[in-house]
């Protein structure tokens, strides 16, 4: 079964510190993975997808098939990064996203 | 307004009431979704519609009844809800398939059942 695991419910870091939000997945096929973000009082929105291999707002995520991971990283956290982050796996059958439980990132000044 | 819109944004209802949530998308997508977001389970997929046909129902109680009259509109009809149904209900839309797959979310309806 397809599954996405985000082991940390809450991650608290100081401004300027590196951030790594963990995501592991289980999927028998070739995975398509995404990170979604929900800032306070804003709608859930796409942050980045692995096939684009892009950096958005300083965040990057590399797909590691050997470790079945898709961790989200940023070298220097900013206060405006505080939000809920969801890792998601695209499941072609049913055309849906399988979401992880989410990680709240709090960046302290 | 462009994108995905939801009305009402806030709803308070008693357990014996009947109400409906509405979702509208202006993106030309042909798949729509209902999610429930609460503190206990952050993001639960409830229903998936493709080309107005329900393709997935994730064991949702029958007191929630979806309706998709066309590819731009999605409703969630509510009746005899329980207090534990209080949550943020999110609607999303996407193209059915393709390399540019992405789900676009609405702002949500905050539902309180008293």
CSV table of C-alpha atoms in Angstrom, one decimal:
chain,number,residue,atom,x,y,z
A,1,UNK,CA,0.0,0.0,0.0
A,2,UNK,CA,1.1,3.5,-0.7
A,3,UNK,CA,2.0,5.4,2.4
A,4,UNK,CA,3.7,8.7,3.4
A,5,UNK,CA,5.3,9.1,6.8
A,6,UNK,CA,6.3,12.3,8.3
A,7,UNK,CA,7.8,11.3,11.7
A,8,UNK,CA,7.9,14.8,13.3
A,9,UNK,CA,4.6,16.4,14.3
A,10,UNK,CA,6.5,19.6,15.3
A,11,UNK,CA,9.9,21.0,14.4
A,12,UNK,CA,11.1,24.1,16.2
A,13,UNK,CA,14.3,25.9,15.0
A,14,UNK,CA,15.9,29.2,15.5
A,15,UNK,CA,16.1,31.8,12.7
A,16,UNK,CA,19.1,31.2,10.6
A,17,UNK,CA,19.4,27.5,11.5
A,18,UNK,CA,19.2,24.8,8.9
A,19,UNK,CA,15.9,23.0,8.5
A,20,UNK,CA,15.2,19.4,7.4
A,21,UNK,CA,11.6,18.2,7.3
A,22,UNK,CA,11.6,14.4,7.0
A,23,UNK,CA,9.4,12.4,4.6
A,24,UNK,CA,9.5,8.7,3.8
A,25,UNK,CA,7.3,6.9,1.4
A,26,UNK,CA,6.3,3.4,0.4
A,27,UNK,CA,5.3,2.8,-3.2
A,28,UNK,CA,6.0,0.0,-5.6
A,29,UNK,CA,6.2,2.1,-8.8
A,30,UNK,CA,8.1,5.1,-9.8
A,31,UNK,CA,7.0,7.8,-7.3
A,32,UNK,CA,6.0,11.4,-8.0
A,33,UNK,CA,6.4,13.4,-4.8
A,34,UNK,CA,5.3,16.8,-3.7
A,35,UNK,CA,5.6,19.2,-0.8
A,36,UNK,CA,2.6,21.3,0.1
A,37,UNK,CA,2.6,24.2,2.6
A,38,UNK,CA,-0.1,25.8,4.6
A,39,UNK,CA,0.7,29.2,6.1
A,40,UNK,CA,-1.5,30.6,8.9
A,41,UNK,CA,-4.9,31.7,7.6
A,42,UNK,CA,-3.9,30.8,4.0
A,43,UNK,CA,-4.9,27.9,1.8
A,44,UNK,CA,-2.9,24.8,1.3
A,45,UNK,CA,-0.6,25.3,-1.7
A,46,UNK,CA,2.1,23.4,-3.7
A,47,UNK,CA,5.6,24.3,-2.6
A,48,UNK,CA,7.6,22.1,-4.9
A,49,UNK,CA,7.5,18.8,-6.8
A,50,UNK,CA,10.5,16.4,-7.3
A,51,UNK,CA,10.3,16.2,-11.1
A,52,UNK,CA,10.8,20.0,-11.4
A,53,UNK,CA,14.1,19.8,-9.4
A,54,UNK,CA,13.6,23.5,-8.4
A,55,UNK,CA,14.3,25.6,-5.4
A,56,UNK,CA,11.3,27.5,-4.1
A,57,UNK,CA,11.7,30.1,-1.3
A,58,UNK,CA,15.1,28.5,-0.6
A,59,UNK,CA,13.7,25.1,-0.1
A,60,UNK,CA,14.9,22.0,-2.0
A,61,UNK,CA,14.0,18.3,-1.8
A,62,UNK,CA,15.8,15.4,-3.3
A,63,UNK,CA,14.2,12.1,-4.1
A,64,UNK,CA,16.3,9.3,-2.6
A,65,UNK,CA,14.9,6.0,-4.0
A,66,UNK,CA,17.4,3.9,-2.0
A,67,UNK,CA,16.2,5.3,1.3
A,68,UNK,CA,12.6,6.0,-0.1
A,69,UNK,CA,12.9,9.5,1.2
A,70,UNK,CA,12.0,13.0,0.0
A,71,UNK,CA,13.2,15.3,2.8
A,72,UNK,CA,12.6,19.0,2.5
A,73,UNK,CA,15.7,21.2,3.3
A,74,UNK,CA,16.6,24.8,3.7
A,75,UNK,CA,20.0,26.0,4.8
A,76,UNK,CA,18.9,29.1,6.8
A,77,UNK,CA,15.4,29.2,8.2
A,78,UNK,CA,13.4,32.4,8.2
A,79,UNK,CA,10.5,33.4,10.5
A,80,UNK,CA,8.1,33.5,7.5
A,81,UNK,CA,8.8,29.8,6.9
A,82,UNK,CA,6.7,29.0,9.9
A,83,UNK,CA,3.8,26.8,8.6
A,84,UNK,CA,2.4,23.3,8.3
A,85,UNK,CA,4.2,21.2,5.7
A,86,UNK,CA,2.8,18.2,4.0
A,87,UNK,CA,4.6,15.6,2.0
A,88,UNK,CA,2.5,13.9,-0.7
A,89,UNK,CA,2.7,11.0,-3.1
A,90,UNK,CA,0.8,10.9,-6.3
A,91,UNK,CA,-1.1,7.7,-6.8
A,92,UNK,CA,-2.1,7.3,-10.5
A,93,UNK,CA,-4.8,4.8,-9.7
A,94,UNK,CA,-7.6,7.0,-8.5
A,95,UNK,CA,-5.7,10.1,-9.5
A,96,UNK,CA,-5.1,11.3,-6.0
A,97,UNK,CA,-2.5,12.4,-3.6
A,98,UNK,CA,-1.6,10.4,-0.5
A,99,UNK,CA,-0.6,12.9,2.2
A,100,UNK,CA,1.5,12.5,5.2
A,101,UNK,CA,0.3,13.6,8.6
A,102,UNK,CA,2.1,16.9,8.3
A,103,UNK,CA,4.9,18.7,10.2
A,104,UNK,CA,4.5,22.1,11.9
A,105,UNK,CA,7.6,24.2,11.4
A,106,UNK,CA,8.1,26.9,14.0
A,107,UNK,CA,11.0,29.3,13.4
A,108,UNK,CA,11.9,31.3,16.5
A,109,UNK,CA,13.6,34.6,16.5
B,1,UNK,CA,-12.5,35.2,-8.3
B,2,UNK,CA,-10.2,32.8,-10.0
B,3,UNK,CA,-9.0,29.4,-8.7
B,4,UNK,CA,-11.0,27.4,-6.3
B,5,UNK,CA,-13.7,29.0,-4.2
B,6,UNK,CA,-15.7,27.7,-1.3
B,7,UNK,CA,-18.9,28.9,0.4
B,8,UNK,CA,-19.7,29.5,3.1
B,9,UNK,CA,-16.4,30.1,4.8
B,10,UNK,CA,-17.8,29.5,8.2
B,11,UNK,CA,-20.8,27.4,9.2
B,12,UNK,CA,-22.4,26.6,12.6
B,13,UNK,CA,-25.1,24.0,12.6
B,14,UNK,CA,-27.1,21.9,15.0
B,15,UNK,CA,-27.1,18.2,14.9
B,16,UNK,CA,-30.5,18.1,13.4
B,17,UNK,CA,-29.9,20.6,10.6
B,18,UNK,CA,-29.3,20.1,6.9
B,19,UNK,CA,-26.8,22.3,5.2
B,20,UNK,CA,-24.6,22.2,2.0
B,21,UNK,CA,-21.1,23.2,1.3
B,22,UNK,CA,-20.3,24.5,-2.1
B,23,UNK,CA,-17.1,24.4,-4.1
B,24,UNK,CA,-16.4,26.0,-7.5
B,25,UNK,CA,-13.3,25.9,-9.7
B,26,UNK,CA,-12.5,28.1,-12.6
B,27,UNK,CA,-9.4,26.3,-13.7
B,28,UNK,CA,-10.8,24.0,-16.4
B,29,UNK,CA,-10.0,20.9,-14.3
B,30,UNK,CA,-12.0,17.7,-14.5
B,31,UNK,CA,-11.3,16.2,-11.1
B,32,UNK,CA,-12.5,17.5,-7.8
B,33,UNK,CA,-11.9,16.4,-4.2
B,34,UNK,CA,-13.3,16.8,-0.7
B,35,UNK,CA,-10.9,16.7,2.3
B,36,UNK,CA,-11.5,16.9,6.0
B,37,UNK,CA,-8.8,18.7,8.1
B,38,UNK,CA,-8.9,18.5,11.9
B,39,UNK,CA,-6.5,18.5,14.8
B,40,UNK,CA,-6.9,14.7,15.2
B,41,UNK,CA,-6.2,13.7,11.6
B,42,UNK,CA,-4.6,16.6,9.6
B,43,UNK,CA,-5.8,15.8,6.1
B,44,UNK,CA,-8.3,13.1,5.3
B,45,UNK,CA,-9.5,12.5,1.7
B,46,UNK,CA,-13.2,12.0,1.7
B,47,UNK,CA,-14.4,11.9,-2.0
B,48,UNK,CA,-12.9,12.0,-5.4
B,49,UNK,CA,-14.8,13.0,-8.6
B,50,UNK,CA,-13.6,12.6,-12.1
B,51,UNK,CA,-15.7,14.0,-15.0
B,52,UNK,CA,-18.7,14.3,-12.5
B,53,UNK,CA,-18.4,10.7,-11.6
B,54,UNK,CA,-17.5,9.6,-8.1
B,55,UNK,CA,-14.4,7.4,-8.3
B,56,UNK,CA,-13.5,7.1,-4.6
B,57,UNK,CA,-15.4,7.2,-1.3
B,58,UNK,CA,-13.1,6.7,1.6
B,59,UNK,CA,-15.6,5.0,4.0
B,60,UNK,CA,-17.2,8.3,4.8
B,61,UNK,CA,-20.4,8.1,6.9
B,62,UNK,CA,-23.6,8.5,4.9
B,63,UNK,CA,-24.4,11.7,6.8
B,64,UNK,CA,-22.0,13.3,4.2
B,65,UNK,CA,-23.4,13.2,0.7
B,66,UNK,CA,-21.4,14.6,-2.2
B,67,UNK,CA,-22.8,15.9,-5.5
B,68,UNK,CA,-21.0,16.9,-8.6
B,69,UNK,CA,-23.4,18.3,-11.2
B,70,UNK,CA,-20.7,19.4,-13.6
B,71,UNK,CA,-16.9,19.6,-13.7
B,72,UNK,CA,-16.9,23.1,-12.2
B,73,UNK,CA,-19.1,22.6,-9.2
B,74,UNK,CA,-18.9,20.2,-6.2
B,75,UNK,CA,-21.3,20.1,-3.2
B,76,UNK,CA,-21.1,18.4,0.2
B,77,UNK,CA,-24.6,17.9,1.7
B,78,UNK,CA,-24.6,17.5,5.4
B,79,UNK,CA,-27.4,16.1,7.6
B,80,UNK,CA,-27.6,14.9,11.2
B,81,UNK,CA,-24.0,15.6,11.9
B,82,UNK,CA,-22.1,14.8,15.1
B,83,UNK,CA,-19.9,17.2,17.1
B,84,UNK,CA,-16.9,15.2,16.0
B,85,UNK,CA,-17.6,16.3,12.5
B,86,UNK,CA,-16.5,19.8,13.4
B,87,UNK,CA,-13.5,20.5,11.2
B,88,UNK,CA,-12.2,22.5,8.2
B,89,UNK,CA,-13.5,21.0,5.0
B,90,UNK,CA,-11.3,21.6,2.0
B,91,UNK,CA,-12.2,21.3,-1.7
B,92,UNK,CA,-9.5,20.8,-4.3
B,93,UNK,CA,-9.4,20.4,-8.1
B,94,UNK,CA,-6.8,19.0,-10.5
B,95,UNK,CA,-6.4,17.9,-14.1
B,96,UNK,CA,-7.2,14.2,-14.3
B,97,UNK,CA,-3.8,13.1,-15.4
B,98,UNK,CA,-0.6,14.5,-16.9
B,99,UNK,CA,2.9,15.6,-16.0
B,100,UNK,CA,1.6,18.8,-14.6
B,101,UNK,CA,-0.6,17.1,-12.0
B,102,UNK,CA,-1.2,19.4,-9.1
B,103,UNK,CA,-4.1,19.8,-6.7
B,104,UNK,CA,-5.3,23.3,-6.2
B,105,UNK,CA,-7.1,23.9,-2.9
B,106,UNK,CA,-9.9,26.2,-1.8
B,107,UNK,CA,-9.7,28.2,1.4
B,108,UNK,CA,-12.0,25.8,3.2
B,109,UNK,CA,-15.2,25.9,5.2
B,110,UNK,CA,-14.8,26.0,8.9
B,111,UNK,CA,-17.7,23.8,10.2
B,112,UNK,CA,-18.8,23.8,13.8
B,113,UNK,CA,-21.5,21.3,14.9
B,114,UNK,CA,-23.2,22.1,18.1
